């Protein structure tokens, strides 16, 4: 039986899953030809995209779940989500950021249902406590219907994480009882010392990238912010897509609007954007090691992240604070603290070698 909170959801509620990212920071497991959202990253039997899709379909009618991606990834989406209606897959010729992806989806939803309300969710996040996630999304949809704000969903920080975005809470919204606040500011990936200050202040939440708004509100914001927005109402946007501006939803819409709130949410969440975030968010085995995929025998090792093909086993001795990633074609071993910069360097070197 559905919980009371979920009974409020009906045909005018939609979900938009963002699945166009290249996932380069999780190289070499995630590659441009098959990014992380299309991988069974933790050997669960589902890719991250499939898990996100099923999570939203448990809350909303399947015909109300849309997916945005790049044209190059369209075959992957069709293969992994065979039940997705063809009209619900929006594929872009080139990457132009999440702002335009969401605006295009909102335009489609508004054409179907002028009173539509949508929740935008990235396809590459770790969500735990799914029941709480569903409850929070249901609450957010109801709140947006009553107030017509742009609503972001935030999580109380559990550590000073420099790899996440932060939202500063302002005054409490008058139509809420202590969970929804006007947004004072957005900060993207602060230095660790500032992340510590943010966490200690109690004024900041992690930015999950999950956004709830009416289709009408999003379309109005986009028409105001982007003169090119009218072109999205054409049946075929492929001809002009490459000429449209490249912007994220945060910078293109939320940071420039004056009716943005944040909901303090309760579900477990992690952004799996880097190997460091994988290490911080996953269960630790003996020695504070994380084995994300595959099998590992770790002897006198501490602070490792190990990711292997599901049928592979690694035996590692005497290694500390490193990332060990084996794809069967590329083996990467590097210091965890330096991994983001090193991965950029090694990806570039590998690309030159393959030319």
CSV table of C-alpha atoms in Angstrom, one decimal:
chain,number,residue,atom,x,y,z
A,1,UNK,CA,0.0,0.0,0.0
A,2,UNK,CA,1.3,3.5,-0.9
A,3,UNK,CA,2.2,5.8,1.9
A,4,UNK,CA,-0.2,8.8,2.4
A,5,UNK,CA,2.5,11.1,1.1
A,6,UNK,CA,2.6,9.3,-2.2
A,7,UNK,CA,-1.2,9.3,-2.8
A,8,UNK,CA,-0.9,13.0,-3.8
A,9,UNK,CA,1.1,12.2,-7.0
A,10,UNK,CA,-0.9,11.9,-10.2
A,11,UNK,CA,-0.7,12.5,-13.9
A,12,UNK,CA,0.5,16.1,-13.8
A,13,UNK,CA,3.7,15.1,-12.0
A,14,UNK,CA,6.8,14.3,-14.1
A,15,UNK,CA,10.4,13.4,-13.7
A,16,UNK,CA,13.4,14.5,-15.9
A,17,UNK,CA,16.5,12.3,-15.6
A,18,UNK,CA,19.7,13.9,-16.8
A,19,UNK,CA,21.9,11.3,-18.4
A,20,UNK,CA,24.2,13.2,-20.8
A,21,UNK,CA,27.3,13.6,-18.6
A,22,UNK,CA,30.7,12.3,-19.8
A,23,UNK,CA,31.8,11.2,-16.3
A,24,UNK,CA,35.5,11.9,-17.0
A,25,UNK,CA,36.6,12.3,-13.4
A,26,UNK,CA,35.9,8.5,-12.8
A,27,UNK,CA,38.3,7.6,-15.7
A,28,UNK,CA,39.3,4.9,-16.6
A,29,UNK,CA,36.2,3.0,-15.4
A,30,UNK,CA,34.0,5.8,-16.8
A,31,UNK,CA,34.9,6.8,-20.4
A,32,UNK,CA,33.4,9.2,-22.9
A,33,UNK,CA,32.1,6.3,-25.0
A,34,UNK,CA,30.4,4.7,-22.0
A,35,UNK,CA,30.1,7.1,-19.0
A,36,UNK,CA,29.4,6.1,-15.4
A,37,UNK,CA,25.6,6.4,-15.6
A,38,UNK,CA,25.6,3.5,-18.1
A,39,UNK,CA,27.8,1.3,-15.9
A,40,UNK,CA,26.9,-1.2,-13.2
A,41,UNK,CA,29.4,0.7,-11.1
A,42,UNK,CA,29.0,-1.2,-7.9
A,43,UNK,CA,28.1,-4.6,-9.3
A,44,UNK,CA,24.5,-4.4,-8.2
A,45,UNK,CA,22.9,-5.8,-11.3
A,46,UNK,CA,21.8,-2.4,-12.4
A,47,UNK,CA,23.5,0.6,-14.0
A,48,UNK,CA,23.2,3.9,-12.3
A,49,UNK,CA,20.7,5.1,-15.0
A,50,UNK,CA,18.6,2.0,-14.5
A,51,UNK,CA,18.5,2.5,-10.7
A,52,UNK,CA,17.5,6.1,-11.1
A,53,UNK,CA,14.8,5.2,-13.6
A,54,UNK,CA,13.3,2.5,-11.4
A,55,UNK,CA,13.5,4.8,-8.4
A,56,UNK,CA,11.4,7.4,-10.2
A,57,UNK,CA,9.0,4.9,-11.8
A,58,UNK,CA,8.2,3.7,-8.3
A,59,UNK,CA,6.9,7.1,-7.5
A,60,UNK,CA,5.5,8.3,-10.8
A,61,UNK,CA,3.7,6.8,-13.9
A,62,UNK,CA,6.3,5.4,-16.3
A,63,UNK,CA,4.9,7.5,-19.1
A,64,UNK,CA,5.7,10.6,-17.1
A,65,UNK,CA,9.5,9.9,-16.8
A,66,UNK,CA,11.7,11.6,-19.4
A,67,UNK,CA,15.4,11.1,-20.0
A,68,UNK,CA,17.7,13.7,-21.6
A,69,UNK,CA,21.0,12.5,-23.1
A,70,UNK,CA,23.4,13.1,-25.9
A,71,UNK,CA,22.7,11.6,-29.3
A,72,UNK,CA,25.8,9.5,-29.0
A,73,UNK,CA,24.4,7.8,-25.9
A,74,UNK,CA,20.9,7.3,-27.3
A,75,UNK,CA,21.6,3.6,-28.2
A,76,UNK,CA,22.8,3.0,-24.6
A,77,UNK,CA,19.6,4.5,-23.1
A,78,UNK,CA,17.4,2.6,-25.5
A,79,UNK,CA,19.2,-0.7,-24.6
A,80,UNK,CA,19.2,-0.1,-20.9
A,81,UNK,CA,15.6,1.3,-20.6
A,82,UNK,CA,13.6,-0.7,-23.2
A,83,UNK,CA,10.3,0.4,-21.5
A,84,UNK,CA,11.0,4.1,-22.0
A,85,UNK,CA,8.6,5.6,-24.5
A,86,UNK,CA,10.3,6.9,-27.6
A,87,UNK,CA,8.8,10.4,-27.1
A,88,UNK,CA,10.3,10.5,-23.6
A,89,UNK,CA,13.9,10.3,-24.8
A,90,UNK,CA,15.3,13.7,-25.6
A,91,UNK,CA,18.7,13.4,-27.3
A,92,UNK,CA,20.9,16.4,-27.9
A,93,UNK,CA,23.4,16.7,-30.9
A,94,UNK,CA,26.1,18.3,-28.7
A,95,UNK,CA,26.4,19.0,-25.0
A,96,UNK,CA,25.0,22.4,-24.0
A,97,UNK,CA,24.7,21.9,-20.2
A,98,UNK,CA,21.9,21.1,-17.9
A,99,UNK,CA,20.0,24.4,-18.2
A,100,UNK,CA,19.0,23.8,-21.8
A,101,UNK,CA,18.4,20.1,-21.2
A,102,UNK,CA,15.9,21.0,-18.5
A,103,UNK,CA,14.3,23.8,-20.5
A,104,UNK,CA,13.7,21.5,-23.4
A,105,UNK,CA,12.2,18.9,-21.2
A,106,UNK,CA,10.0,21.5,-19.5
A,107,UNK,CA,8.8,22.7,-22.8
A,108,UNK,CA,7.8,19.2,-23.8
A,109,UNK,CA,6.0,18.6,-20.5
A,110,UNK,CA,4.2,21.9,-20.7
A,111,UNK,CA,2.9,21.0,-24.2
A,112,UNK,CA,1.5,17.8,-22.7
A,113,UNK,CA,0.2,19.2,-19.5
A,114,UNK,CA,0.1,23.0,-19.0
A,115,UNK,CA,-0.2,22.4,-15.2
A,116,UNK,CA,2.7,19.9,-15.1
A,117,UNK,CA,5.2,19.9,-12.2
A,118,UNK,CA,8.5,18.2,-12.7
A,119,UNK,CA,11.4,16.9,-10.6
A,120,UNK,CA,14.9,17.0,-12.2
A,121,UNK,CA,17.2,14.3,-11.1
A,122,UNK,CA,20.8,13.5,-12.1
A,123,UNK,CA,21.3,9.9,-13.2
A,124,UNK,CA,24.7,9.4,-11.5
A,125,UNK,CA,24.0,9.7,-7.7
A,126,UNK,CA,23.9,7.3,-4.9
A,127,UNK,CA,20.5,7.5,-3.0
A,128,UNK,CA,20.0,5.5,0.1
A,129,UNK,CA,16.8,5.3,2.2
A,130,UNK,CA,14.6,5.3,-0.9
A,131,UNK,CA,11.4,5.7,1.1
A,132,UNK,CA,12.6,8.9,2.6
A,133,UNK,CA,13.7,10.1,-0.9
A,134,UNK,CA,10.2,9.4,-2.3
A,135,UNK,CA,8.6,11.1,0.7
A,136,UNK,CA,10.8,14.2,0.2
A,137,UNK,CA,10.1,14.4,-3.5
A,138,UNK,CA,6.4,14.0,-2.9
A,139,UNK,CA,6.5,16.8,-0.3
A,140,UNK,CA,8.6,19.0,-2.7
A,141,UNK,CA,6.1,18.5,-5.6
A,142,UNK,CA,3.2,19.5,-3.3
A,143,UNK,CA,5.1,22.5,-1.9
A,144,UNK,CA,5.9,23.8,-5.4
A,145,UNK,CA,2.2,23.5,-6.5
A,146,UNK,CA,1.2,25.7,-3.5
A,147,UNK,CA,4.0,28.3,-3.8
A,148,UNK,CA,5.2,28.3,-7.4
A,149,UNK,CA,8.9,28.6,-6.4
A,150,UNK,CA,12.0,27.0,-7.9
A,151,UNK,CA,12.8,24.4,-5.2
A,152,UNK,CA,16.2,22.8,-4.8
A,153,UNK,CA,16.8,19.8,-2.6
A,154,UNK,CA,19.7,19.9,0.0
A,155,UNK,CA,21.3,17.5,2.4
A,156,UNK,CA,22.8,18.4,5.8
A,157,UNK,CA,26.6,18.0,5.4
A,158,UNK,CA,28.3,15.2,7.3
A,159,UNK,CA,31.9,16.2,6.4
A,160,UNK,CA,33.7,19.2,4.9
A,161,UNK,CA,33.5,17.9,1.3
A,162,UNK,CA,35.3,20.2,-1.2
A,163,UNK,CA,34.0,18.3,-4.2
A,164,UNK,CA,30.3,19.2,-3.6
A,165,UNK,CA,28.3,22.3,-4.2
A,166,UNK,CA,26.8,24.1,-1.2
A,167,UNK,CA,23.5,26.1,-0.8
A,168,UNK,CA,23.3,28.7,1.9
A,169,UNK,CA,19.9,28.8,3.7
A,170,UNK,CA,18.2,32.2,4.3
A,171,UNK,CA,15.0,32.9,6.0
A,172,UNK,CA,12.3,30.2,6.4
A,173,UNK,CA,9.6,30.2,3.8
A,174,UNK,CA,6.3,31.4,5.4
A,175,UNK,CA,4.3,28.4,3.9
A,176,UNK,CA,6.5,25.8,5.5
A,177,UNK,CA,7.3,24.5,9.0
A,178,UNK,CA,11.0,24.6,9.4
A,179,UNK,CA,12.2,22.6,6.3
A,180,UNK,CA,12.1,25.0,3.4
A,181,UNK,CA,14.2,28.2,3.2
A,182,UNK,CA,14.9,31.0,0.7
A,183,UNK,CA,18.3,30.5,-0.9
A,184,UNK,CA,20.9,33.1,0.0
A,185,UNK,CA,23.8,31.8,-2.1
A,186,UNK,CA,25.2,28.9,-4.1
A,187,UNK,CA,28.9,27.9,-3.9
A,188,UNK,CA,30.4,25.3,-6.2
A,189,UNK,CA,33.2,23.1,-4.9
A,190,UNK,CA,34.8,25.4,-2.2
A,191,UNK,CA,38.3,24.9,-0.8
A,192,UNK,CA,38.3,22.4,2.1
A,193,UNK,CA,38.8,25.2,4.7
A,194,UNK,CA,35.7,27.0,3.5
A,195,UNK,CA,33.8,23.7,3.3
A,196,UNK,CA,34.6,23.3,7.0
A,197,UNK,CA,33.4,26.8,7.8
A,198,UNK,CA,30.2,26.1,5.8
A,199,UNK,CA,29.6,22.9,7.7
A,200,UNK,CA,30.3,24.4,11.1
A,201,UNK,CA,28.0,27.4,10.5
A,202,UNK,CA,24.9,25.2,10.1
A,203,UNK,CA,23.7,27.5,7.4
A,204,UNK,CA,24.7,25.4,4.4
A,205,UNK,CA,23.4,22.3,2.8
A,206,UNK,CA,25.0,20.0,0.1
A,207,UNK,CA,23.5,20.7,-3.3
A,208,UNK,CA,22.1,17.5,-4.6
A,209,UNK,CA,21.3,18.9,-8.1
A,210,UNK,CA,17.7,17.7,-7.6
A,211,UNK,CA,15.3,20.5,-8.6
A,212,UNK,CA,11.5,20.7,-8.5
A,213,UNK,CA,9.4,23.3,-10.4
A,214,UNK,CA,6.3,23.8,-12.5
A,215,UNK,CA,6.9,23.5,-16.2
A,216,UNK,CA,5.3,27.0,-16.6
A,217,UNK,CA,7.8,28.5,-14.1
A,218,UNK,CA,10.8,26.9,-15.7
A,219,UNK,CA,9.6,27.9,-19.2
A,220,UNK,CA,9.1,31.5,-18.0
A,221,UNK,CA,12.5,31.7,-16.4
A,222,UNK,CA,14.2,30.3,-19.5
A,223,UNK,CA,12.3,32.7,-21.8
A,224,UNK,CA,13.5,35.6,-19.7
A,225,UNK,CA,17.1,34.5,-19.3
A,226,UNK,CA,17.7,33.1,-22.8
A,227,UNK,CA,16.5,35.0,-25.9
A,228,UNK,CA,17.2,31.8,-27.8
A,229,UNK,CA,14.6,29.9,-25.7
A,230,UNK,CA,11.8,30.2,-28.2
A,231,UNK,CA,13.7,27.9,-30.6
A,232,UNK,CA,13.1,25.0,-28.1
A,233,UNK,CA,9.4,25.2,-28.9
A,234,UNK,CA,10.2,24.0,-32.5
A,235,UNK,CA,9.5,20.4,-33.3
A,236,UNK,CA,13.1,19.8,-34.4
A,237,UNK,CA,15.7,21.6,-32.4
A,238,UNK,CA,18.7,19.8,-33.9
A,239,UNK,CA,19.5,22.5,-36.5
A,240,UNK,CA,20.0,25.3,-33.9
A,241,UNK,CA,21.1,23.3,-30.8
A,242,UNK,CA,24.8,23.9,-31.4
A,243,UNK,CA,24.3,27.6,-31.5
A,244,UNK,CA,22.6,27.8,-28.1
A,245,UNK,CA,24.6,28.8,-25.0
A,246,UNK,CA,26.3,26.3,-22.7
A,247,UNK,CA,25.1,26.7,-19.1
A,248,UNK,CA,24.4,24.6,-16.0
A,249,UNK,CA,20.9,24.7,-14.5
A,250,UNK,CA,22.4,26.3,-11.3
A,251,UNK,CA,24.3,29.1,-13.0
A,252,UNK,CA,21.9,29.6,-15.9
A,253,UNK,CA,18.6,29.6,-14.0
A,254,UNK,CA,18.8,29.1,-10.2
A,255,UNK,CA,21.5,31.7,-9.5
A,256,UNK,CA,19.7,34.3,-11.7
A,257,UNK,CA,16.2,33.8,-10.4
A,258,UNK,CA,14.7,35.5,-7.4
A,259,UNK,CA,12.2,32.8,-6.3
A,260,UNK,CA,14.5,30.0,-5.3
A,261,UNK,CA,14.1,27.9,-2.2
A,262,UNK,CA,15.9,24.9,-0.7
A,263,UNK,CA,14.3,21.9,1.0
A,264,UNK,CA,16.3,20.4,3.8
A,265,UNK,CA,16.0,16.7,3.0
A,266,UNK,CA,16.4,13.5,5.0
A,267,UNK,CA,17.5,10.8,2.6
A,268,UNK,CA,21.0,9.4,2.3
A,269,UNK,CA,22.8,10.9,-0.7
A,270,UNK,CA,26.2,11.0,-2.4
A,271,UNK,CA,27.4,12.6,-5.6
A,272,UNK,CA,29.6,9.9,-7.3
A,273,UNK,CA,31.5,12.5,-9.3
A,274,UNK,CA,35.1,11.5,-8.4
A,275,UNK,CA,37.1,8.7,-6.9
A,276,UNK,CA,37.4,10.7,-3.7
A,277,UNK,CA,33.6,10.9,-3.4
A,278,UNK,CA,33.3,7.2,-4.1
A,279,UNK,CA,35.8,6.6,-1.2
A,280,UNK,CA,33.9,8.9,1.2
A,281,UNK,CA,30.5,7.5,0.4
A,282,UNK,CA,31.0,3.8,0.4
A,283,UNK,CA,31.2,1.2,3.2
A,284,UNK,CA,34.7,0.7,4.5
A,285,UNK,CA,36.2,-2.7,5.0
A,286,UNK,CA,39.2,-3.5,7.3
A,287,UNK,CA,41.9,-0.8,7.0
A,288,UNK,CA,39.4,1.9,5.9
A,289,UNK,CA,39.5,0.5,2.4
A,290,UNK,CA,36.7,0.6,-0.2
A,291,UNK,CA,36.2,-2.2,-2.7
A,292,UNK,CA,33.7,-0.7,-5.1
A,293,UNK,CA,33.6,-3.6,-7.6
A,294,UNK,CA,35.3,-6.9,-8.0
A,295,UNK,CA,37.1,-8.9,-5.3
A,296,UNK,CA,40.3,-7.9,-3.4
A,297,UNK,CA,42.6,-9.4,-0.8
A,298,UNK,CA,44.2,-6.5,0.9
A,299,UNK,CA,47.2,-7.1,3.2
A,300,UNK,CA,48.6,-4.2,5.2
A,301,UNK,CA,46.7,-1.7,3.1
A,302,UNK,CA,44.9,1.4,4.2
A,303,UNK,CA,42.7,4.0,2.6
A,304,UNK,CA,42.4,2.3,-0.8
A,305,UNK,CA,39.6,2.6,-3.5
A,306,UNK,CA,39.6,-0.6,-5.6
A,307,UNK,CA,37.5,-1.0,-8.7
A,308,UNK,CA,37.9,-4.0,-10.9
A,309,UNK,CA,35.8,-6.0,-13.4
A,310,UNK,CA,33.2,-7.9,-11.4
A,311,UNK,CA,34.9,-11.3,-12.1
A,312,UNK,CA,38.4,-10.1,-11.3
A,313,UNK,CA,40.4,-10.4,-8.0
A,314,UNK,CA,43.3,-8.2,-6.9
A,315,UNK,CA,45.9,-9.1,-4.3
A,316,UNK,CA,47.5,-6.0,-2.9
A,317,UNK,CA,50.1,-5.6,-0.2
A,318,UNK,CA,51.5,-2.6,1.6
A,319,UNK,CA,49.7,0.1,-0.3
A,320,UNK,CA,48.2,3.2,1.4
A,321,UNK,CA,45.8,6.0,0.3
A,322,UNK,CA,45.7,5.0,-3.4
A,323,UNK,CA,43.2,4.4,-6.1
A,324,UNK,CA,43.4,1.0,-7.9
A,325,UNK,CA,41.2,0.8,-11.0
A,326,UNK,CA,41.5,-2.0,-13.6
A,327,UNK,CA,39.2,-2.0,-16.6
A,328,UNK,CA,40.8,-5.0,-18.3
A,329,UNK,CA,42.4,-2.6,-20.8
A,330,UNK,CA,43.8,0.1,-18.5
A,331,UNK,CA,45.2,-0.3,-15.0
A,332,UNK,CA,45.4,2.9,-13.0
A,333,UNK,CA,47.3,3.2,-9.6
A,334,UNK,CA,47.7,6.6,-8.2
A,335,UNK,CA,47.6,8.6,-4.9
A,336,UNK,CA,44.0,9.2,-3.9
A,337,UNK,CA,44.7,12.8,-2.7
A,338,UNK,CA,46.1,13.7,-6.2
A,339,UNK,CA,43.7,11.7,-8.2
A,340,UNK,CA,41.6,14.4,-9.8
A,341,UNK,CA,44.6,16.3,-11.3
A,342,UNK,CA,46.4,13.1,-12.2
A,343,UNK,CA,43.4,11.6,-14.0
A,344,UNK,CA,43.2,14.7,-16.2
A,345,UNK,CA,46.9,14.3,-17.1
A,346,UNK,CA,46.7,10.6,-17.8
A,347,UNK,CA,43.5,10.9,-19.9
A,348,UNK,CA,45.3,13.5,-22.0
A,349,UNK,CA,48.4,11.3,-22.4
A,350,UNK,CA,46.3,8.2,-23.3
A,351,UNK,CA,44.4,10.3,-25.9
A,352,UNK,CA,47.6,11.4,-27.6
A,353,UNK,CA,48.9,7.8,-27.7
A,354,UNK,CA,45.7,6.6,-29.4
A,355,UNK,CA,45.8,9.2,-32.1
